[in-house]
Short mmCIF file of C-alpha atoms in Angstrom, two decimals:
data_model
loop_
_atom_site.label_atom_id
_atom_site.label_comp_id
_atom_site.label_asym_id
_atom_site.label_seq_id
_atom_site.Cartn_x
_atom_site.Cartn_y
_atom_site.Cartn_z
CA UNK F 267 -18.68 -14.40 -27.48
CA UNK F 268 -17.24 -16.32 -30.50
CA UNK F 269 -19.13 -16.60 -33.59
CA UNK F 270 -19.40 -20.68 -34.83
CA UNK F 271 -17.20 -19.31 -37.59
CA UNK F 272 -14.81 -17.58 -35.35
CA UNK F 273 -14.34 -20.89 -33.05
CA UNK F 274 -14.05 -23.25 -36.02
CA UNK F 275 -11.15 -20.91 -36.84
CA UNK F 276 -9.77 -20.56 -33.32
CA UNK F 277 -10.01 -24.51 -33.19
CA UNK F 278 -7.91 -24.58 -36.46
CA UNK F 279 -5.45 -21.89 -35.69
CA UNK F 280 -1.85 -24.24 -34.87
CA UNK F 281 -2.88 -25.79 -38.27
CA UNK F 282 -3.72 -22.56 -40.12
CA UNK F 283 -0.42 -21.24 -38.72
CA UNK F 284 1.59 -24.15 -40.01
CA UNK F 285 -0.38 -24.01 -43.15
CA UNK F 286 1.07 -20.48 -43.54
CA UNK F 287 4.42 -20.96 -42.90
CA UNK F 288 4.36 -23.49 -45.72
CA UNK F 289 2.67 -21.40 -48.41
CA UNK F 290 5.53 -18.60 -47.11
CA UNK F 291 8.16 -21.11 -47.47
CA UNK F 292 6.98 -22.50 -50.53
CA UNK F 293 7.37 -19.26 -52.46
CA UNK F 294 10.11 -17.62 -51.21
CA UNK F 295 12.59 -16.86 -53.82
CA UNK F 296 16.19 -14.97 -53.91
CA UNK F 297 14.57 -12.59 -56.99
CA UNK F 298 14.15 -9.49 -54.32
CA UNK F 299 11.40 -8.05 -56.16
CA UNK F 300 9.54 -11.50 -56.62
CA UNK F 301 10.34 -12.09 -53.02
CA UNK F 302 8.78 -8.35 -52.16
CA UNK F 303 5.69 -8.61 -53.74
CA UNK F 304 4.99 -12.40 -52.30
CA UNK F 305 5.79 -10.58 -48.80
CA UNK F 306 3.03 -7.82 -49.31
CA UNK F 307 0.35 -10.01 -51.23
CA UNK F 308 0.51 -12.73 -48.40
CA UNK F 309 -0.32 -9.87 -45.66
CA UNK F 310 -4.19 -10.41 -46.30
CA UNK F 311 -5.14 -13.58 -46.25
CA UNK F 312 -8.64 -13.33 -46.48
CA UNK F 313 -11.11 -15.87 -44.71
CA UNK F 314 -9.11 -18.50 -45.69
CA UNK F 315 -12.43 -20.62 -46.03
CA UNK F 316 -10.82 -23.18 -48.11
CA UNK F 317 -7.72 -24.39 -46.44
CA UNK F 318 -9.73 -25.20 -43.57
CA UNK F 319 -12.14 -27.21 -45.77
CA UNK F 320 -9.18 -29.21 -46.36
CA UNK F 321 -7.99 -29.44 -42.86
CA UNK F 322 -11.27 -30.46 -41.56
CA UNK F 323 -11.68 -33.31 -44.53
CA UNK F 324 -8.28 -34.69 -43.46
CA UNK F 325 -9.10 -34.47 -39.80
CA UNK F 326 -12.44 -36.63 -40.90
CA UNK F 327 -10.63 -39.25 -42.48
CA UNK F 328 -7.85 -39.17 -39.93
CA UNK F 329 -5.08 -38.17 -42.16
CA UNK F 330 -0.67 -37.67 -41.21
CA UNK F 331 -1.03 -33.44 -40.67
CA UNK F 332 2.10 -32.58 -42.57
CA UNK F 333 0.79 -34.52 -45.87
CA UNK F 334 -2.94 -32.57 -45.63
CA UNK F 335 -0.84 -29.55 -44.91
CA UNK F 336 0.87 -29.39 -47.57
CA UNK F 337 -2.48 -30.45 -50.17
CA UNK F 338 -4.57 -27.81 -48.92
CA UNK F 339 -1.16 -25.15 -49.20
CA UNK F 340 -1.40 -26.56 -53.11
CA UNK F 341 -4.89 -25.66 -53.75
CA UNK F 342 -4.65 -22.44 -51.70
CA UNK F 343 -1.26 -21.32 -53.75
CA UNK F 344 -3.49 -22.29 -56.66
CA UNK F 345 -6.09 -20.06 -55.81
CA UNK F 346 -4.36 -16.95 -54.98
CA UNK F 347 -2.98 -17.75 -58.35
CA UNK F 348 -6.58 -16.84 -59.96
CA UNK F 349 -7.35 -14.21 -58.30
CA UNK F 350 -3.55 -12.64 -59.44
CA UNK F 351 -4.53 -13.26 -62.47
CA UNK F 352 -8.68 -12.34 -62.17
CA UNK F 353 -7.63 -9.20 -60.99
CA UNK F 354 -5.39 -8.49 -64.55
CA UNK F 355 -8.85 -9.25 -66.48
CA UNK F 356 -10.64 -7.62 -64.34
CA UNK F 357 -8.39 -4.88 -64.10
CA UNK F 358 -9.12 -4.55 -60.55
CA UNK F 359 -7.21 -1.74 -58.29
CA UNK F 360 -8.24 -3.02 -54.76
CA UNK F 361 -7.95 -6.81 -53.09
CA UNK F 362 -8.70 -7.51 -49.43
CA UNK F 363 -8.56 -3.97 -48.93
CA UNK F 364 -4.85 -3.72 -49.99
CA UNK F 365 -3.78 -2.64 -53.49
CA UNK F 366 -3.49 -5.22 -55.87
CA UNK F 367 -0.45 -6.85 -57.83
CA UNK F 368 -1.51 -4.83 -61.26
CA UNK F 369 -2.06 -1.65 -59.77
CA UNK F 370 1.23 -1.22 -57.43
CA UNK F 371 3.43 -2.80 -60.68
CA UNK F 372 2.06 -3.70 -64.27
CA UNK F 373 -0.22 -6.52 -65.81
CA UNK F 374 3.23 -8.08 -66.91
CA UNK F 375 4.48 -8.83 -63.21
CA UNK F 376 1.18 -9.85 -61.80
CA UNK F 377 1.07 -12.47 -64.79
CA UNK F 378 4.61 -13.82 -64.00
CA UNK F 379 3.60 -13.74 -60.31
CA UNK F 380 0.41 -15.79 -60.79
CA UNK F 381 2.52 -18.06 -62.90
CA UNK F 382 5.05 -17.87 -59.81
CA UNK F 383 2.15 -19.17 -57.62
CA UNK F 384 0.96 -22.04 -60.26
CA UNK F 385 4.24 -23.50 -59.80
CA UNK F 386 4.89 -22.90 -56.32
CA UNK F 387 1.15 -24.57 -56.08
CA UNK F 388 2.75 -27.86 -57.86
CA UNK F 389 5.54 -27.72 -56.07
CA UNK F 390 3.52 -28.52 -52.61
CA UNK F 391 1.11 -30.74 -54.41
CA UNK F 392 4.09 -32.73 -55.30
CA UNK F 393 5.46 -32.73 -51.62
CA UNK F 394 2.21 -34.10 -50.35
CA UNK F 395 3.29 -37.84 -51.57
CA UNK F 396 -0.29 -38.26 -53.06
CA UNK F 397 -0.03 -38.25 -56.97
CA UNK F 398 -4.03 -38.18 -56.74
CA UNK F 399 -3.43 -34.17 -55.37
CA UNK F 400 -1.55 -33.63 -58.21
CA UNK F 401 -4.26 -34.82 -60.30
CA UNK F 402 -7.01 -32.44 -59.01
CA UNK F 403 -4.63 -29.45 -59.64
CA UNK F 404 -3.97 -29.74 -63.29
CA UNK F 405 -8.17 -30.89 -63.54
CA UNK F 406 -8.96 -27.70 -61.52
CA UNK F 407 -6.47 -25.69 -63.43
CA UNK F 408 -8.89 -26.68 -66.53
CA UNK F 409 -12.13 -25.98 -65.03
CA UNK F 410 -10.75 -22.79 -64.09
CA UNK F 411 -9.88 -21.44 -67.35
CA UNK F 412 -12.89 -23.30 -68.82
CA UNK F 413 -14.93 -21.30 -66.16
CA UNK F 414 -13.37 -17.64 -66.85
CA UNK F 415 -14.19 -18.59 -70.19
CA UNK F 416 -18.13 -19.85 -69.69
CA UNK F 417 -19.01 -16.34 -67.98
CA UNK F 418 -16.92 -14.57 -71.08
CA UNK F 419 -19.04 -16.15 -73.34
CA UNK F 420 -22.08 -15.41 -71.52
CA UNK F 421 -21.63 -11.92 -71.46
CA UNK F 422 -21.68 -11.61 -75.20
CA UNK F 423 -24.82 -14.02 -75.19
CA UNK F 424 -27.94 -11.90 -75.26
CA UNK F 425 -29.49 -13.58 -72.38
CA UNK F 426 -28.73 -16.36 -69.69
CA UNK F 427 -30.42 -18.86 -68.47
CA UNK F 428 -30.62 -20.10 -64.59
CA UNK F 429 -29.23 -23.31 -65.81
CA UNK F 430 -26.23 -21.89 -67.54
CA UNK F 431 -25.87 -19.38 -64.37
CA UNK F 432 -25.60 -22.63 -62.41
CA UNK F 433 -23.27 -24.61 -64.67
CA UNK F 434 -20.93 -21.19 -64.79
CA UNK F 435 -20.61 -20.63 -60.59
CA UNK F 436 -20.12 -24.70 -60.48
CA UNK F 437 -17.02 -24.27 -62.95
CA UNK F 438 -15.60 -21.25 -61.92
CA UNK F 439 -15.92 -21.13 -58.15
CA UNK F 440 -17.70 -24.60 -56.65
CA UNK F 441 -14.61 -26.51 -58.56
CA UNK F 442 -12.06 -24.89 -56.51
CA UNK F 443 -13.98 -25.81 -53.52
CA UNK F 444 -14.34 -29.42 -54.45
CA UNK F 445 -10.78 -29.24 -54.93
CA UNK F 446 -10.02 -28.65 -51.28
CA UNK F 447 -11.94 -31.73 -49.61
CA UNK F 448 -10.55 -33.82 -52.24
CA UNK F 449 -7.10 -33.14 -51.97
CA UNK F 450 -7.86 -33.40 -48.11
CA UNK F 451 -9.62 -36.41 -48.44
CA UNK F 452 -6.74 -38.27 -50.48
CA UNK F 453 -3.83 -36.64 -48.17
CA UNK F 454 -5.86 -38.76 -45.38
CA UNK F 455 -6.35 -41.80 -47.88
CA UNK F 456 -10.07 -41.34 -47.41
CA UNK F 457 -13.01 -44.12 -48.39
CA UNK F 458 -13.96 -43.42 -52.16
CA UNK F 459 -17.60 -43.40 -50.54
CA UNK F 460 -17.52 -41.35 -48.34
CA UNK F 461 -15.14 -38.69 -50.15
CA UNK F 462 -17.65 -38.39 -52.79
CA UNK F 463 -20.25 -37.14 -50.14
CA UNK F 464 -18.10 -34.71 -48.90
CA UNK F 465 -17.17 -33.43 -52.48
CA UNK F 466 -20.64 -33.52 -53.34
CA UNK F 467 -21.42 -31.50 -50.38
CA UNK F 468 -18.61 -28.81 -51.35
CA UNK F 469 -19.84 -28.76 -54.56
CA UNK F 470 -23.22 -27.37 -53.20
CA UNK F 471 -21.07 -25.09 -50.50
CA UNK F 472 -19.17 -23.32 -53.59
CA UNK F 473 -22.21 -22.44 -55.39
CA UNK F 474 -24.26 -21.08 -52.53
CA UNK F 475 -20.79 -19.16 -52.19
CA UNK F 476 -21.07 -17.82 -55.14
CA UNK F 477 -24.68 -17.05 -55.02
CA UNK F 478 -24.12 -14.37 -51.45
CA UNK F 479 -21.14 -13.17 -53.30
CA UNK F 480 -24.03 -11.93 -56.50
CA UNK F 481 -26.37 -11.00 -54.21
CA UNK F 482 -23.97 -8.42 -52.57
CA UNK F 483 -23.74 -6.78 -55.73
CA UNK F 484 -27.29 -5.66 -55.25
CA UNK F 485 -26.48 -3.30 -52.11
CA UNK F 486 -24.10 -0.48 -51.64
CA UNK F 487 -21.81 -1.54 -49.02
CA UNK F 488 -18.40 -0.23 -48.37
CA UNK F 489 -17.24 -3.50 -46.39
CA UNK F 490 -18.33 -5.70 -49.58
CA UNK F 491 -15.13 -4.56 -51.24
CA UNK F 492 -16.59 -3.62 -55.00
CA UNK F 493 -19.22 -1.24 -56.30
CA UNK F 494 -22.85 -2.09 -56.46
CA UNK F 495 -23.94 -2.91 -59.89
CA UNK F 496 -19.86 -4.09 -60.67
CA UNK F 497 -21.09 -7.48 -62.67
CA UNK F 498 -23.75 -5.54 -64.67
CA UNK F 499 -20.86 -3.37 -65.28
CA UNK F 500 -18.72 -5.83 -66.63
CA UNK F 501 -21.65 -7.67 -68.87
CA UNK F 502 -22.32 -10.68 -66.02
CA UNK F 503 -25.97 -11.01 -64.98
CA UNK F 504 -26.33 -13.09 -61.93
CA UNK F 505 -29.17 -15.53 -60.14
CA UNK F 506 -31.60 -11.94 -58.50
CA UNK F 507 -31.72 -10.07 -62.07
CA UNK F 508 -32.16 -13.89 -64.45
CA UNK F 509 -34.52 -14.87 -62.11
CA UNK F 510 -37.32 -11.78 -62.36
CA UNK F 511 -36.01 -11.28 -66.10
CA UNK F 512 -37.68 -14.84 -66.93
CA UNK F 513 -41.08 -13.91 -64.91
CA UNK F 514 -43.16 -12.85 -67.97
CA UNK F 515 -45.56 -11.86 -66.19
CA UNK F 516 -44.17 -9.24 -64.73
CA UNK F 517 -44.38 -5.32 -65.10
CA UNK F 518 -41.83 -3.57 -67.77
CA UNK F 519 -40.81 -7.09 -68.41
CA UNK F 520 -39.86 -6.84 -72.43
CA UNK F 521 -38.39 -3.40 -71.70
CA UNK F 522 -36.30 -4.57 -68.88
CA UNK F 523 -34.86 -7.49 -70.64
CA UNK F 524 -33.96 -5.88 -74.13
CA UNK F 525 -32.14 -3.43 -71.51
CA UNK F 526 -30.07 -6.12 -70.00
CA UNK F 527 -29.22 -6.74 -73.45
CA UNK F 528 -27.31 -3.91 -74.05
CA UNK F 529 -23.77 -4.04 -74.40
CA UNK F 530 -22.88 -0.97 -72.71
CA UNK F 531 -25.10 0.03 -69.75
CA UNK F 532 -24.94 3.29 -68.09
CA UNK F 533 -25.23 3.88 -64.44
CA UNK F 534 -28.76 4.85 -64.26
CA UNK F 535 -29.40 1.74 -66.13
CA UNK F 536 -27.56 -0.31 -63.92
CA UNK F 537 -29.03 1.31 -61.17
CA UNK F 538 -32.52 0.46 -62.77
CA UNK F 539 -31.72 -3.42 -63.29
CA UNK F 540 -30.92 -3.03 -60.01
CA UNK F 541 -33.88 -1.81 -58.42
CA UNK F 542 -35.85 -3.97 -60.85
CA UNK F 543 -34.54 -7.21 -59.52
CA UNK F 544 -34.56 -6.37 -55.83
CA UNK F 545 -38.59 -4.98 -55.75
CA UNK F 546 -39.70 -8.19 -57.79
CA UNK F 547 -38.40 -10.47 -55.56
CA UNK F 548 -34.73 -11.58 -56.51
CA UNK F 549 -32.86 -11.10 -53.97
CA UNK F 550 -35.43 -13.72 -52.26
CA UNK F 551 -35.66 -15.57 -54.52
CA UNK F 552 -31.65 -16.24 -54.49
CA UNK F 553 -31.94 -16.56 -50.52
CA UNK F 554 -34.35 -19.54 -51.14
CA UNK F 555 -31.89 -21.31 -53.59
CA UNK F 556 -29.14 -20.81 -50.86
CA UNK F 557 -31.08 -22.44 -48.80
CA UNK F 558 -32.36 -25.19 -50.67
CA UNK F 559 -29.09 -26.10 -51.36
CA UNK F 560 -27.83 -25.91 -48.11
CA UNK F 561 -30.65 -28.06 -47.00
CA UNK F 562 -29.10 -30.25 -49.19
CA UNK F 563 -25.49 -30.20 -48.67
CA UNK F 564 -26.47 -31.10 -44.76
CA UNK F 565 -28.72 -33.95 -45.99
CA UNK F 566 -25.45 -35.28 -47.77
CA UNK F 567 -23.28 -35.01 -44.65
CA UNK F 568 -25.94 -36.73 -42.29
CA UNK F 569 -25.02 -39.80 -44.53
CA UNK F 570 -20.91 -39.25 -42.99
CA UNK F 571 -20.82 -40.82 -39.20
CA UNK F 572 -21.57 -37.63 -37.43
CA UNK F 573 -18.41 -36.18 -35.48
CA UNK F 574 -17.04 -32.48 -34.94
CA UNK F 575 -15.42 -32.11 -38.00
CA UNK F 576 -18.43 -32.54 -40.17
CA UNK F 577 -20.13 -30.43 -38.09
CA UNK F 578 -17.97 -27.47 -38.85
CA UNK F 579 -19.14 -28.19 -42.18
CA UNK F 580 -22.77 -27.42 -41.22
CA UNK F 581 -21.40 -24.41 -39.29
CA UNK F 582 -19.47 -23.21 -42.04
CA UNK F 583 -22.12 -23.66 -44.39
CA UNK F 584 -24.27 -21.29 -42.46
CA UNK F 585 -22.32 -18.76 -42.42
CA UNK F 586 -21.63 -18.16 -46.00
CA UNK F 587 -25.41 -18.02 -46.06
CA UNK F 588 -25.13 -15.41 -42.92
CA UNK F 589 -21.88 -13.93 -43.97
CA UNK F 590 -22.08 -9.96 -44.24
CA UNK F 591 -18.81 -9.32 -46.66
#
């Protein structure tokens, strides 16, 4: 029996097919070794959560196919494009279980292919005949960099509040999601009203997103795809770990945050930030913010006249709150 998830994406599949053939399309080149690498990177496509956000919002607002098509091929192209060039920063070796750009060449290709995808991402925006889809690429571009940057910052910071947690995730990830239903919403010429609910509502989606994605972090899990304790690792301290270090009044609490505070943590320190935030409640406590907000987000889209499409939204709201990688 299907999963919700696994329906909405059987119900989608003719336009997730066509959606592919235009991201192919759109970056093929006669460069063989540009055209190689495109071939293998394209090979996992992930979820592919946010190209159907944008089919589903031009569904809703009863948009031409081949104009939302080729918006939410923009935004995708645009995101692949970040995490080509996340996984330089990061210097990551492994992506959706394949090797990544980086690792199989050098930092210097997987920078001209993430460029390679920027354009390619204009290029469709540009096709889509809606100057407003244009518009959200170069302002998510922005919020992009301006996110990477925020959580840079923060690392170097000797603390970090929930608030700036919150204002970081809602630049660096719920943007990109906002992105999709808008460029959905204008490929289908959408009521200003009624867009703004649905942006509003994948605002809230891309931060409770974000929030599962932390909270994985906390549990050794081979099908997660990175090591536990990776963003203490790398300096990030996330919603479980900010969350007990402001309870005062609990045990080891000085000593616990002046550790987060280190620059450099070792693994049995990570390991003990780790086991700090999940036995004082954190990982809870993250759960109940997930579902606050998507309590939220569905309270938004009761507002929309109720129909299948936002429906899936529900659905797929519950499952990044159920989701198990």
């Amino acid at each position: 029996m299907m999963t919700e998830f696994e329906q909405i994406r059987a119900d989608l599949s003719c336009e997730l097919e066509q959606l592919n053939a235009i991201i192919a399309e759109s970056l093929h080149s006669d460069n063989a070794l540009m055209q190689h690498i495109v071939v293998e990177f394209l090979k996992a496509k992930g979820k592919q959560i946010r190209p159907m956000l944008s089919i589903l919002t031009g569904k809703l607002f009863g948009g031409e196919l081949r104009t939302i098509l080729m918006a939410a091929a923009s935004v995708e192209l645009l995101h692949n494009a970040s995490l080509i060039h996340d996984d330089v920063i990061d210097e990551s070796a492994v992506r959706r279980g394949r090797p990544t750009i980086n690792r199989v060449w050098d930092n210097h290709i997987a920078v001209l292919v993430g460029d390679f995808f920027v354009s390619s991402a204009l290029s469709c925006g540009v096709a889509s005949g809606e100057p407003n889809v244009v518009k959200v690429l170069a302002n998510r571009g922005r919020e992009l960099s301006l996110g990477e940057i925020n959580q840079i910052e923060a690392t170097r910071k000797p603390s970090i509040s929930e608030e700036q947690y919150y204002d970081t995730i809602r630049r660096k990830t719920a943007a990109l999601f906002c992105s999709c239903v808008e460029v959905g919403g204008y490929a289908a010429g959408a009521p200003a009203h009624q867009l703004a609910l649905v942006v509003k509502y994948a605002e809230l989606f891309g931060m409770c997103f974000q929030i599962k994605d932390d909270i994985f972090d906390y549990f050794n899990d081979s099908a997660i795809g990175k090591p536990t304790g990776n963003d203490l690792r790398e300096g990030k301290r996330t919603l479980p770990l900010i969350h007990v270090l402001s309870r005062t009044d609990l045990p080891d609490h000085d000593a616990m945050v002046a550790l987060s505070e280190k620059h450099q943590l070792t693994a049995e320190e990570i390991d003990t930030l780790i086991a700090y935030a999940r036995n004082n409640g954190g990982i809870e406590y993250a759960e109940q913010q997930m579902l606050k907000l998507r309590d939220e987000a569905f309270a938004i889209l009761d507002e929309l006249p109720q129909c299948p499409e936002v429906q899936a939204f529900k659905s797929l709201f519950s499952f990044v709150i159920e989701r198990k990688m």
